[in-house]
Short mmCIF file of C-alpha atoms in Angstrom, two decimals:
data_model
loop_
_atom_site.label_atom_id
_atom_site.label_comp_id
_atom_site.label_asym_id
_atom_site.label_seq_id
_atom_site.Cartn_x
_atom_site.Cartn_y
_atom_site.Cartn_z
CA UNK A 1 119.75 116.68 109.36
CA UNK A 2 121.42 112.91 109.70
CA UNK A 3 124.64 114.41 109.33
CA UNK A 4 123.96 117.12 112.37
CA UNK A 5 122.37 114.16 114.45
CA UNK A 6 125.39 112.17 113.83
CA UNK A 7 127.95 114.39 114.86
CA UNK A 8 125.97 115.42 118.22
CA UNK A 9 125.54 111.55 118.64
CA UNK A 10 129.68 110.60 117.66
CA UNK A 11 130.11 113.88 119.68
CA UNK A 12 128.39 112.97 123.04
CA UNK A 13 128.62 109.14 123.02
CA UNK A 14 131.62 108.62 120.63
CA UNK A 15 132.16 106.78 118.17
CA UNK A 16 131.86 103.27 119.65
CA UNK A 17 128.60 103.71 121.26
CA UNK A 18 127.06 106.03 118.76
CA UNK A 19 124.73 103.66 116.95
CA UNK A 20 123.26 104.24 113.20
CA UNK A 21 119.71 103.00 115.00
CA UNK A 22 120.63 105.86 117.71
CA UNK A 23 121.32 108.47 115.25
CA UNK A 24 118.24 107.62 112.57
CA UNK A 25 115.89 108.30 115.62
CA UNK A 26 117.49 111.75 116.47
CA UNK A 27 117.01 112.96 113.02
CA UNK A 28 113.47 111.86 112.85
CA UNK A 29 114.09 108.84 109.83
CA UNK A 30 114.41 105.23 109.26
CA UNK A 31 117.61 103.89 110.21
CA UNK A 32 117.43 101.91 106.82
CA UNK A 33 117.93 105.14 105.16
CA UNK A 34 121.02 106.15 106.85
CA UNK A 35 122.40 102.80 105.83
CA UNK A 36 120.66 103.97 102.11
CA UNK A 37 122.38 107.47 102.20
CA UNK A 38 125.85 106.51 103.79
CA UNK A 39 126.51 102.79 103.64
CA UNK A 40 127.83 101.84 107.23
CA UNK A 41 128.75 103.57 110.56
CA UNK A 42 132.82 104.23 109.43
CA UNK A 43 131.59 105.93 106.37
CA UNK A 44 128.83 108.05 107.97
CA UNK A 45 131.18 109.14 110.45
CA UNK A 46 133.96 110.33 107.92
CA UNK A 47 131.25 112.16 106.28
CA UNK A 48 130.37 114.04 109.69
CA UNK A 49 134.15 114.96 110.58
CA UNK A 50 134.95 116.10 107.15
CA UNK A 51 136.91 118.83 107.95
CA UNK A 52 138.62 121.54 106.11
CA UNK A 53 140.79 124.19 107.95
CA UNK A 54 140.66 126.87 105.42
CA UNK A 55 144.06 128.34 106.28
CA UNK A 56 144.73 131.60 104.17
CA UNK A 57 147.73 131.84 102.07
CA UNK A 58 149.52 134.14 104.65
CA UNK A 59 151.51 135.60 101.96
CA UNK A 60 151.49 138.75 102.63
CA UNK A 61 151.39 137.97 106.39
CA UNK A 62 154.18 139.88 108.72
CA UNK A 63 156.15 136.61 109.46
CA UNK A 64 156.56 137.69 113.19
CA UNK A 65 153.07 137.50 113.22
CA UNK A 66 151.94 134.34 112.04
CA UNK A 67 151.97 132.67 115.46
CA UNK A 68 149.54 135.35 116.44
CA UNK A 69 147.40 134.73 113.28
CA UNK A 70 147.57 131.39 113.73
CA UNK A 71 146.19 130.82 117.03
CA UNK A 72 143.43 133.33 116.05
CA UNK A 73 142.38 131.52 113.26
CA UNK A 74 142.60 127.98 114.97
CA UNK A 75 140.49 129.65 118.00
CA UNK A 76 137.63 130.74 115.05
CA UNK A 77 137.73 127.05 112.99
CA UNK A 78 137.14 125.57 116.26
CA UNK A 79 134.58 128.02 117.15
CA UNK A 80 132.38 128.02 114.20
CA UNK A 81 133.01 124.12 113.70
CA UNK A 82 131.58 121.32 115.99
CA UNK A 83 133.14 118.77 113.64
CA UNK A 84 136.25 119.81 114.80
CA UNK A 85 135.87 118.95 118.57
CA UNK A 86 133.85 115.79 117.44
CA UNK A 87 136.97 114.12 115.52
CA UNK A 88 139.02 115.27 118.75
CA UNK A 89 136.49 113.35 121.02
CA UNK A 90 136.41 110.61 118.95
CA UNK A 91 140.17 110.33 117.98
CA UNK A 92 141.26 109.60 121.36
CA UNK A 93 139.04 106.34 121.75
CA UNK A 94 138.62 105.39 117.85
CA UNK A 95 141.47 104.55 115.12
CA UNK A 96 139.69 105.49 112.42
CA UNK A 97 139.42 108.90 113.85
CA UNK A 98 142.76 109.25 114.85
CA UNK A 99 143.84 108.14 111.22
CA UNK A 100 141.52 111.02 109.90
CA UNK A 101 143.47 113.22 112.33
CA UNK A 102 146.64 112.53 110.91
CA UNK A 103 145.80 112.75 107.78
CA UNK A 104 144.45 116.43 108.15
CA UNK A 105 147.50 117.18 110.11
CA UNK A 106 149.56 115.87 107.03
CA UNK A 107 147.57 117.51 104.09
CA UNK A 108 146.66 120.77 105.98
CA UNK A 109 148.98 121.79 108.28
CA UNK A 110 152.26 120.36 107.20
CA UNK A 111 152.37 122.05 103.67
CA UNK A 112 151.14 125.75 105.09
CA UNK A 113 154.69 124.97 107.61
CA UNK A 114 156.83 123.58 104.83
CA UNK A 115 156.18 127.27 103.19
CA UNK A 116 157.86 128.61 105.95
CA UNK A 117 160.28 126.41 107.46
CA UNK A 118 161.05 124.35 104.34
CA UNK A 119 159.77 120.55 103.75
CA UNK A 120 162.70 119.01 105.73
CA UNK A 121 162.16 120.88 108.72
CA UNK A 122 158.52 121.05 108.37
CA UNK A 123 156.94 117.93 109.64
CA UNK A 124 158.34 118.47 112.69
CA UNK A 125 157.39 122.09 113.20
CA UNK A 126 154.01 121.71 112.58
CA UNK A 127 153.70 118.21 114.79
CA UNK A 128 155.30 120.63 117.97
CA UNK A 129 152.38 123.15 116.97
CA UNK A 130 150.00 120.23 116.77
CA UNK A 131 150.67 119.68 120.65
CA UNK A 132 149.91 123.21 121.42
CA UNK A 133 146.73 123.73 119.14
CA UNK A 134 145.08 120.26 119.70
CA UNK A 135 146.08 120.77 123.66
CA UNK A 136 144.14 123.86 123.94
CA UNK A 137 141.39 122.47 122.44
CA UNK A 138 141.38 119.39 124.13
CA UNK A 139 141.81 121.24 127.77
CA UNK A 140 139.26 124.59 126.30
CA UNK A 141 136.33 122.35 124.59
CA UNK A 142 137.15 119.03 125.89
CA UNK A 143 138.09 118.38 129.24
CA UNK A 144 136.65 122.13 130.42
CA UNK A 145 139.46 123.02 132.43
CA UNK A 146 137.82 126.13 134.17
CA UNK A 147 141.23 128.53 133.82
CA UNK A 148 141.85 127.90 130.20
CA UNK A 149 137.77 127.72 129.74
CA UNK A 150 137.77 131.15 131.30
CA UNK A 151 140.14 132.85 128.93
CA UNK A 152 139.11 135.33 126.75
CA UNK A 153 140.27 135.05 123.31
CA UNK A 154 142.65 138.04 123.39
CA UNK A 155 144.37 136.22 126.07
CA UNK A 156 144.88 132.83 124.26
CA UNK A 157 145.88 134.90 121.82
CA UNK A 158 148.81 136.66 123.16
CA UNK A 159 149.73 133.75 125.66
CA UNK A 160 149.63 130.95 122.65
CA UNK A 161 150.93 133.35 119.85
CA UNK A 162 154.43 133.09 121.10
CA UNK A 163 155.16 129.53 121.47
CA UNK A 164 153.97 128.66 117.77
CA UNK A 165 155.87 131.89 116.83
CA UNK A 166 158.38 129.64 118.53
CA UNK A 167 157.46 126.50 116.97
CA UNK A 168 157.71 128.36 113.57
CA UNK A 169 160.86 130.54 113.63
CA UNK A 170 162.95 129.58 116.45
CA UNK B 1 144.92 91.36 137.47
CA UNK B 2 141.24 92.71 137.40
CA UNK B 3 143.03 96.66 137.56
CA UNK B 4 145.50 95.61 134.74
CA UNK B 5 142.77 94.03 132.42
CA UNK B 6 140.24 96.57 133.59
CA UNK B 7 142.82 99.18 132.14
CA UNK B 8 143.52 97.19 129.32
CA UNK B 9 140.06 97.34 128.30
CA UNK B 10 139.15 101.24 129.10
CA UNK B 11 142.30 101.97 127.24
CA UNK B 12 141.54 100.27 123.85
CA UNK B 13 137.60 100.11 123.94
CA UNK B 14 136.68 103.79 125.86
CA UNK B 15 134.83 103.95 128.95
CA UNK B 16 131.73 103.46 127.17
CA UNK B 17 132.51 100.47 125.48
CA UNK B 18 134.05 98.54 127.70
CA UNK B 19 131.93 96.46 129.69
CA UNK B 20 132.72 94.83 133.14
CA UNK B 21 131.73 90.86 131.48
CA UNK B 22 134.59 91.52 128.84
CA UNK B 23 137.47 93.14 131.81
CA UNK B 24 136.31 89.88 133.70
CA UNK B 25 136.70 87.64 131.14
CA UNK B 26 140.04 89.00 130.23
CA UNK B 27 141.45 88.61 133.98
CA UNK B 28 140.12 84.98 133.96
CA UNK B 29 137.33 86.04 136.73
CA UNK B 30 133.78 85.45 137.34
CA UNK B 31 131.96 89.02 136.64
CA UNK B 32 130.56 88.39 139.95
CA UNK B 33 133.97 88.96 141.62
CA UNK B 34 134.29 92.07 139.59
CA UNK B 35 131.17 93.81 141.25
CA UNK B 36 132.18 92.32 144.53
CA UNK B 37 135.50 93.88 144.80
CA UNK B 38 134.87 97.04 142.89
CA UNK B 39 131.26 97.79 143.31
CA UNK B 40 130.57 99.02 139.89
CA UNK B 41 131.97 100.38 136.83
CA UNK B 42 132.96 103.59 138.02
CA UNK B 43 134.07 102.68 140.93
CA UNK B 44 136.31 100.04 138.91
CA UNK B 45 137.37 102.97 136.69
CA UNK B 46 138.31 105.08 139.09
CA UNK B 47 140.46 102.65 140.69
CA UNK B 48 142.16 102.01 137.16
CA UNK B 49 142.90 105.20 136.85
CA UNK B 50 143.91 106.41 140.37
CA UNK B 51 147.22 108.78 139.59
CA UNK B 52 149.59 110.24 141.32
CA UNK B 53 151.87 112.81 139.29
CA UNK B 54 154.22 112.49 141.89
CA UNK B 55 155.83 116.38 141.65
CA UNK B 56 159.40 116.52 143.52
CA UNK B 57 158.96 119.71 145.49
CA UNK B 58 161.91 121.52 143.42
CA UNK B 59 162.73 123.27 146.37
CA UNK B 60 166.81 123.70 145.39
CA UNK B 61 165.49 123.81 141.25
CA UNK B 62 166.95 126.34 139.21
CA UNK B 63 164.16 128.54 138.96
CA UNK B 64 165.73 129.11 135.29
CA UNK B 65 165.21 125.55 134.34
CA UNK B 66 161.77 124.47 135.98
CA UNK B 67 160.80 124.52 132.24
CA UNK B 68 162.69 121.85 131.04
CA UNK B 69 162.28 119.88 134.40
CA UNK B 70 158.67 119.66 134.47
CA UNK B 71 158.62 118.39 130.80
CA UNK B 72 161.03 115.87 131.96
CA UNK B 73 159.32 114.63 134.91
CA UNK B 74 155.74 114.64 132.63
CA UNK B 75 157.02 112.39 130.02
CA UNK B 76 159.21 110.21 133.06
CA UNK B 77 155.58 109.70 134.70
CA UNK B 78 153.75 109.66 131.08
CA UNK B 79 155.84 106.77 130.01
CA UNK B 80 156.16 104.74 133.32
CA UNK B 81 152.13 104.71 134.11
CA UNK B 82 149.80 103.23 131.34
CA UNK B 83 147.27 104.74 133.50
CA UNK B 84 147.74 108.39 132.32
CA UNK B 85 147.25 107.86 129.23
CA UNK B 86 143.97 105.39 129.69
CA UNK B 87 142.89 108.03 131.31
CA UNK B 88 143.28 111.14 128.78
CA UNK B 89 141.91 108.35 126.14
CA UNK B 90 138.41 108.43 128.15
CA UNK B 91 138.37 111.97 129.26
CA UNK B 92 137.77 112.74 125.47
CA UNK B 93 134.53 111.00 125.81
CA UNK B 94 133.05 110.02 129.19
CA UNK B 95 132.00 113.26 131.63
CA UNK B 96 133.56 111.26 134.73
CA UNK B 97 136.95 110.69 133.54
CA UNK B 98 136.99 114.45 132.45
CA UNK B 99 136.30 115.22 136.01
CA UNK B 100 139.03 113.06 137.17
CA UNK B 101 141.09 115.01 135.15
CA UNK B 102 140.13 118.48 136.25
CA UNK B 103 140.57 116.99 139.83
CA UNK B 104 144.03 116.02 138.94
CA UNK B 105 144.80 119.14 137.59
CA UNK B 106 143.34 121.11 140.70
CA UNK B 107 144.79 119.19 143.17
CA UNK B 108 148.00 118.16 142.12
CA UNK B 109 149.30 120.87 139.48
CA UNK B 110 147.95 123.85 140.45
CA UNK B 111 149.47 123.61 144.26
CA UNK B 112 152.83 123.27 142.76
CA UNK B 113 152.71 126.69 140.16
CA UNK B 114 151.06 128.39 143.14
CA UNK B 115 154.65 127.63 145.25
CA UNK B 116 156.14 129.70 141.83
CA UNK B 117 153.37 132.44 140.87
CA UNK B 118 151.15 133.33 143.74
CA UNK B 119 147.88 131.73 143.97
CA UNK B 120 146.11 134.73 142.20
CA UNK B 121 147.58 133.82 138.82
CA UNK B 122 148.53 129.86 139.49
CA UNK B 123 144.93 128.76 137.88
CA UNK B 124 145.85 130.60 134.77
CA UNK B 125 149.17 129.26 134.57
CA UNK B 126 148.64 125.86 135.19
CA UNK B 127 146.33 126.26 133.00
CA UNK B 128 148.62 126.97 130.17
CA UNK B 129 150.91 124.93 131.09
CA UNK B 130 148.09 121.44 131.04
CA UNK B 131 147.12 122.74 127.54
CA UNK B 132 151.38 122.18 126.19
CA UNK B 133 151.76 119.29 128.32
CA UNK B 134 148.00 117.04 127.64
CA UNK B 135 148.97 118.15 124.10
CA UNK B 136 152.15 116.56 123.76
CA UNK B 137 150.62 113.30 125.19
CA UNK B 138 147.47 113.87 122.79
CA UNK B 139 149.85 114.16 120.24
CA UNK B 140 152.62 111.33 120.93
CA UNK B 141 150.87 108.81 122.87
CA UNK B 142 147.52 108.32 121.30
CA UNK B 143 146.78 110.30 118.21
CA UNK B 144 150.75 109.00 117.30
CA UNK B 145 150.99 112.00 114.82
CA UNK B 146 154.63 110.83 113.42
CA UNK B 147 156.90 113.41 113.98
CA UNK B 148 155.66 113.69 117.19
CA UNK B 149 156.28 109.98 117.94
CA UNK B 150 160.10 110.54 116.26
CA UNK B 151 160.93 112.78 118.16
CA UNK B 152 163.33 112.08 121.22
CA UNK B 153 163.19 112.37 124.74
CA UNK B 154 166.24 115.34 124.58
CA UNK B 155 164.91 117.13 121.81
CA UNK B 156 161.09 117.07 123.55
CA UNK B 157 162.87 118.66 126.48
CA UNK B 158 164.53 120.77 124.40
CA UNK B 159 161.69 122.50 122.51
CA UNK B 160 158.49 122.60 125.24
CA UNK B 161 160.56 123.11 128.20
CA UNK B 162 161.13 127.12 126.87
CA UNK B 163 157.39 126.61 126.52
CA UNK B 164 156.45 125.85 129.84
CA UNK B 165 159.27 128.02 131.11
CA UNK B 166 157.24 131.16 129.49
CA UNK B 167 153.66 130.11 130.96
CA UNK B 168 155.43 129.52 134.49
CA UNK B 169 157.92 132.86 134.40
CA UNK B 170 156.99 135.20 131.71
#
């Protein structure tokens, strides 16, 4: 319960206004035993964006499909996650955030690319289909932009598939 | 002054955070004057963040290379205007600035892929093409993923423009 009031408090207010004493009251508790349960505000919030991408091995994956498979399973982490579009919020205003961004990008992403593109190649490969996946988000759950809010995911699908096919395997 | 501080201090602290006592102080300026010139604080925000994107009309473009001149003239007006990315910082967090955003986007990006597409399918495509372009600047300017940041102006160009090339001309 205090970590699903603190990521719909770091989530609508971000992370500099979201206050422990704000987030204690939502989940019905003393704001003493926030501080009890999580020490501080920077540790609290870590705990509510912890945030695993569960990529599949794609090993047995058609390789001119992986953009496709990709974007799909992007499209359902985002979907079933809130935490997700939380740390995006909050990465744009807060370093600590941003840092935690990174370091998903470099422990999650960059290794499933460097089995494909090799580990010279694939820190850049995966930071070009960073700007693709993180921009949809940001423009789909983010900023609301009505087109790309309108999409169905089929469409994403076959529109985005192509460019981190791309990105991937030029 | 009171803009530059004023997007100084949306730019580091969020629209939330920052309050119109700290832009004043940082301007040297009674808060008073503040209020007086700008009315409030989103009236001083909006003012911060008043952007042009400042499209040439490509009339004479090689239709071939549109691609790779739109990504040119978005990280041209990305670099030279702090404001842009102030105000992709607070549209992450604060409902007005996502607005302005979506206002941009209507206004200013849309009527130029319409001149390309048709106006039936120039929502969709701008569309796209904000979710490759806000991505990059996600990705380089504020989240500072590293590759991202190492890359070079030429070699940007080099791998969205196809991108945007695709979501413009299929």
């Amino acid at each position: 319960m205090i970590l699903a009031a603190a990521r719909e408090r770091f989530g609508s207010a971000g992370y500099q206004a979201a206050t422990i004493r704000a987030i204690a009251a939502d989940a019905g508790i003393d704001p003493a035993m926030v501080m009890r349960y999580f020490g501080n505000k920077e540790k609290l919030f870590a705990a509510a964006v912890e945030f695993d991408l569960r990529f599949p091995t794609y090993d047995d994956a058609d390789r001119e499909r992986l953009g496709h498979l990709l974007v799909e399973h992007f499209l359902d982490r985002w979907e079933g996650d809130e935490a997700l579009v939380i740390l995006l919020r909050s990465s744009a205003t807060n370093d600590e955030a941003a840092q935690r961004m990174r370091e998903i990008f470099g422990s999650q992403l960059k290794p499933l690319v460097a089995k494909f593109v090799g580990a010279d190649e694939a820190g850049k490969r995966a930071g070009l289909m960073a700007t693709q996946i993180l921009g949809l988000a940001l423009c789909r759950f983010v900023l609301r932009l009505p087109p790309v809010v309108g999409m169905d995911r089929d469409e994403v699908v076959e529109w985005l598939g192509p460019t981190i096919q791309r990105y991937l395997d030029p």
